[in-house]
Amino acid sequence: MKEIFTADEFASKLGISKRILADWEKEELVKPSGTSDEGVPLYTAWQFERGQHLKKLHELGYGFDDIKKIIKKVGLPKVSSENGKQNLNESYLTVGQIAESVKVSPRTIKHWEEMGIIEPDMRSEGGYRLYARRWVFIANLIKDLQLFGYSLDEIKKVSDYFRVFLDLSSNLETHKIDDAEGKLNELLIAIDGLFDKMELFKAGISRWEDLLKKKKKEIITLKQKNSKRPQAATEDQK
C-alpha cells in the first residue's frame, strides 16, 4: 500500500517550510491528491518524490518560471517503480466521498474494508485513507451482489477472486502452469455460479414485474369504479 502524507508530514519529511509547499501549490507544481473528510489536504508518495526533485532545483537557484520551463522541455526524473505512475491532476477519494457516491454510510465502507472486501490505495501514519476512483464502481458492484442475496462473506470471496485474476493478469509468468490453470478454472466455476444466481434473480424480478403490473391495473380499475359510485349511496353508509 502506498503512503500518503498530510501537509505537515509532507513538508517535514521533505525538509521544506509549509510556505514553500504553499508556493508550489500556487504555481501548480504540486497538488493534493485529495482531502480527508475533515478537509485536511493529503499528498501521495508520487508527489513526495516529485517534491524531492523540485527541492533540488530550488536549491540550485532555479525560480518557478525556470522550473516550469525545465518540466515542459525535459520533465522531471521518473519516479521509482514502487510509487508507480500518477498524473499530477489525478485525485483520490476519502471514505466519506465514496460513501456519498454510492449512497451508503461511511461506516458501511469502513466495514467492507475491515472485512477485506475493499482496500485503500494509500494510508497515512495518522490513519487517513484514500481510494482510487475505480472503487466507486466496485462499491456499486458490492451493492449489486447484496441485492442478489450474497452475504458479505460470499462477497469477500468474490473480491478475492478478482485479486487472483489481477495477479494472474499481471504476473502470469511467476506462477507454475498447473497452479495458474487450477486458479483460472476456479475463476470460471465462480463466474458460472454467479451467472446461475443472476438467472434466478432475473426470474424473480420478472415474476414481480408481472404481478405489480397486474395489481396496478386492478387498482386503477377499482379507483374508476369507486369514482362512479353515487355520492348519495356513500352518504347513506355513513
XYZ file of C-alpha atoms in Angstrom:
238
model
C 0.000 0.000 0.000
C 1.296 3.418 -0.947
C 1.930 6.028 1.705
C 0.177 9.370 1.930
C 1.093 12.493 3.861
C -0.640 15.465 5.421
C 0.815 18.890 4.555
C 2.760 18.942 7.846
C 4.152 15.433 7.259
C 4.953 16.234 3.621
C 6.868 19.437 4.415
C 8.625 17.966 7.463
C 9.816 14.812 5.721
C 10.909 16.776 2.673
C 12.705 19.366 4.789
C 10.895 22.414 3.451
C 8.644 25.009 5.025
C 4.889 24.942 4.575
C 5.246 28.327 2.876
C 7.354 26.750 0.125
C 4.807 23.948 -0.219
C 2.053 26.551 -0.496
C 4.083 28.347 -3.198
C 4.482 25.075 -5.136
C 0.732 24.531 -4.969
C 0.051 28.103 -6.079
C 2.337 27.554 -9.084
C 0.651 24.146 -9.698
C 3.925 22.264 -9.331
C 2.391 20.045 -6.634
C -1.260 19.395 -5.848
C -3.004 17.461 -3.073
C -4.415 14.194 -4.371
C -7.427 14.624 -2.131
C -8.593 15.809 1.235
C -9.741 13.945 4.306
C -13.384 14.125 5.328
C -12.234 16.836 7.759
C -10.755 18.863 4.877
C -7.075 18.011 5.529
C -5.033 18.057 2.232
C -3.346 14.719 1.502
C -0.343 14.041 -0.744
C 0.855 10.805 -2.313
C 4.295 9.191 -2.294
C 4.466 10.006 -6.019
C 4.104 13.689 -5.174
C 6.710 13.362 -2.446
C 9.281 12.128 -4.989
C 8.244 14.962 -7.278
C 8.799 17.316 -4.352
C 12.323 15.948 -3.861
C 13.193 16.860 -7.446
C 11.578 20.281 -7.100
C 13.568 20.892 -3.924
C 16.862 20.102 -5.696
C 16.032 22.550 -8.475
C 15.000 25.152 -5.908
C 18.292 24.706 -4.011
C 20.216 25.155 -7.285
C 18.680 28.600 -7.551
C 16.006 27.983 -10.177
C 12.892 30.110 -9.905
C 9.347 28.927 -10.567
C 9.348 30.068 -14.207
C 12.637 28.283 -14.862
C 11.414 25.095 -13.155
C 8.264 25.143 -15.281
C 10.365 25.503 -18.436
C 12.566 22.564 -17.368
C 9.498 20.395 -16.683
C 7.956 21.369 -20.019
C 11.129 20.677 -22.025
C 12.702 17.653 -20.360
C 10.393 16.767 -17.483
C 11.387 15.617 -14.019
C 13.192 12.300 -13.416
C 10.811 9.342 -13.378
C 9.514 8.204 -10.018
C 10.507 4.806 -8.687
C 8.507 1.792 -9.812
C 7.335 1.360 -6.218
C 5.296 4.522 -6.402
C 4.110 3.861 -9.949
C 2.665 6.310 -12.430
C 0.389 9.147 -11.486
C -0.888 12.208 -13.241
C -0.390 15.445 -11.317
C -4.119 16.118 -11.635
C -5.142 12.613 -10.561
C -7.298 12.728 -7.455
C -8.382 10.184 -4.865
C -11.447 9.813 -2.676
C -11.951 9.527 1.055
C -14.227 7.059 2.835
C -16.911 9.733 3.107
C -16.719 10.662 -0.575
C -17.039 7.040 -1.725
C -19.939 6.521 0.682
C -21.721 9.586 -0.705
C -21.124 8.450 -4.307
C -22.685 5.011 -3.795
C -25.391 6.109 -1.305
C -24.200 4.132 1.721
C -22.908 5.242 5.109
C -19.176 5.790 5.776
C -19.497 3.071 8.408
C -20.539 0.620 5.664
C -17.419 1.443 3.617
C -15.241 1.014 6.709
C -16.918 -2.327 7.468
C -16.239 -3.544 3.917
C -12.624 -2.502 4.387
C -12.385 -4.295 7.744
C -13.649 -7.472 6.064
C -11.043 -7.158 3.314
C -13.618 -6.652 0.559
C -12.123 -3.301 -0.449
C -8.811 -1.723 0.481
C -7.461 1.841 0.332
C -4.767 2.624 -2.203
C -2.955 4.819 0.290
C -2.806 5.289 4.042
C -1.089 7.919 6.188
C 0.579 7.423 9.547
C -2.306 9.336 11.077
C -4.855 6.850 9.726
C -6.125 8.836 6.743
C -7.102 6.615 3.820
C -7.510 7.436 0.129
C -9.121 5.337 -2.590
C -8.750 5.483 -6.364
C -11.947 6.411 -8.206
C -12.351 2.833 -9.507
C -13.572 1.881 -6.025
C -16.844 3.748 -6.661
C -17.636 1.258 -9.441
C -16.519 -1.662 -7.268
C -18.617 -0.447 -4.317
C -21.658 -0.360 -6.596
C -20.881 -3.939 -7.648
C -20.828 -4.902 -3.962
C -24.297 -3.391 -3.538
C -25.456 -5.365 -6.605
C -24.201 -8.615 -5.088
C -26.079 -7.826 -1.878
C -29.247 -7.434 -3.954
C -28.500 -10.845 -5.493
C -28.634 -12.258 -1.988
C -24.896 -12.609 -1.390
C -23.662 -12.355 2.190
C -20.615 -10.207 2.948
C -18.570 -13.383 3.451
C -19.573 -14.534 -0.042
C -18.792 -11.078 -1.456
C -15.369 -11.246 0.210
C -14.752 -14.473 -1.691
C -15.733 -12.778 -4.957
C -13.352 -9.908 -4.208
C -10.597 -12.456 -3.565
C -11.294 -13.958 -6.995
C -10.813 -10.526 -8.539
C -7.459 -10.199 -6.781
C -6.402 -13.610 -8.058
C -7.370 -12.589 -11.590
C -5.434 -9.315 -11.370
C -2.397 -11.157 -10.019
C -2.507 -13.715 -12.835
C -3.028 -10.985 -15.436
C -0.020 -9.003 -14.224
C 2.324 -11.804 -13.140
C 1.347 -14.925 -15.103
C 4.960 -15.944 -15.717
C 5.668 -16.119 -11.984
C 3.070 -18.878 -11.493
C 3.547 -22.532 -12.312
C 1.467 -23.625 -15.303
C -0.577 -26.167 -13.318
C -1.188 -23.705 -10.463
C -2.302 -20.988 -12.868
C -4.568 -23.431 -14.716
C -6.186 -24.518 -11.454
C -6.831 -20.940 -10.366
C -8.246 -19.993 -13.772
C -10.614 -22.977 -13.703
C -11.729 -21.957 -10.223
C -12.474 -18.465 -11.511
C -14.574 -19.865 -14.382
C -16.585 -22.011 -11.954
C -17.185 -18.945 -9.759
C -18.382 -16.934 -12.773
C -20.771 -19.718 -13.830
C -22.134 -19.814 -10.283
C -22.747 -16.072 -10.376
C -24.488 -16.413 -13.746
C -26.793 -19.089 -12.295
C -27.693 -16.883 -9.350
C -28.327 -13.919 -11.646
C -30.727 -16.014 -13.745
C -32.708 -16.852 -10.598
C -32.713 -13.172 -9.692
C -33.927 -12.190 -13.177
C -36.726 -14.758 -12.968
C -37.770 -13.348 -9.613
C -37.767 -9.790 -10.985
C -39.889 -10.937 -13.940
C -42.459 -12.539 -11.616
C -42.697 -9.377 -9.520
C -42.958 -7.146 -12.591
C -45.869 -9.220 -13.912
C -47.556 -9.211 -10.502
C -47.130 -5.469 -9.962
C -48.369 -4.607 -13.474
C -51.453 -6.772 -12.927
C -52.196 -5.311 -9.496
C -51.641 -1.764 -10.728
C -54.279 -2.272 -13.446
C -56.673 -3.792 -10.912
C -56.174 -0.859 -8.520
C -56.759 1.693 -11.321
C -59.948 -0.185 -12.334
C -61.104 -0.221 -8.714
C -60.413 3.540 -8.423
C -62.505 4.187 -11.523
C -65.311 2.019 -10.157
C -65.151 3.833 -6.841
C -65.299 7.266 -8.503
C -68.503 6.287 -10.359
C -70.388 5.316 -7.230
C -73.353 7.602 -6.458
C -72.493 10.134 -3.782
C -75.836 9.527 -2.079
C -75.020 5.853 -1.629
C -71.857 6.696 0.222
C -73.694 9.242 2.393
C -76.265 6.590 3.408
C -73.462 4.289 4.517
C -72.068 6.852 6.956
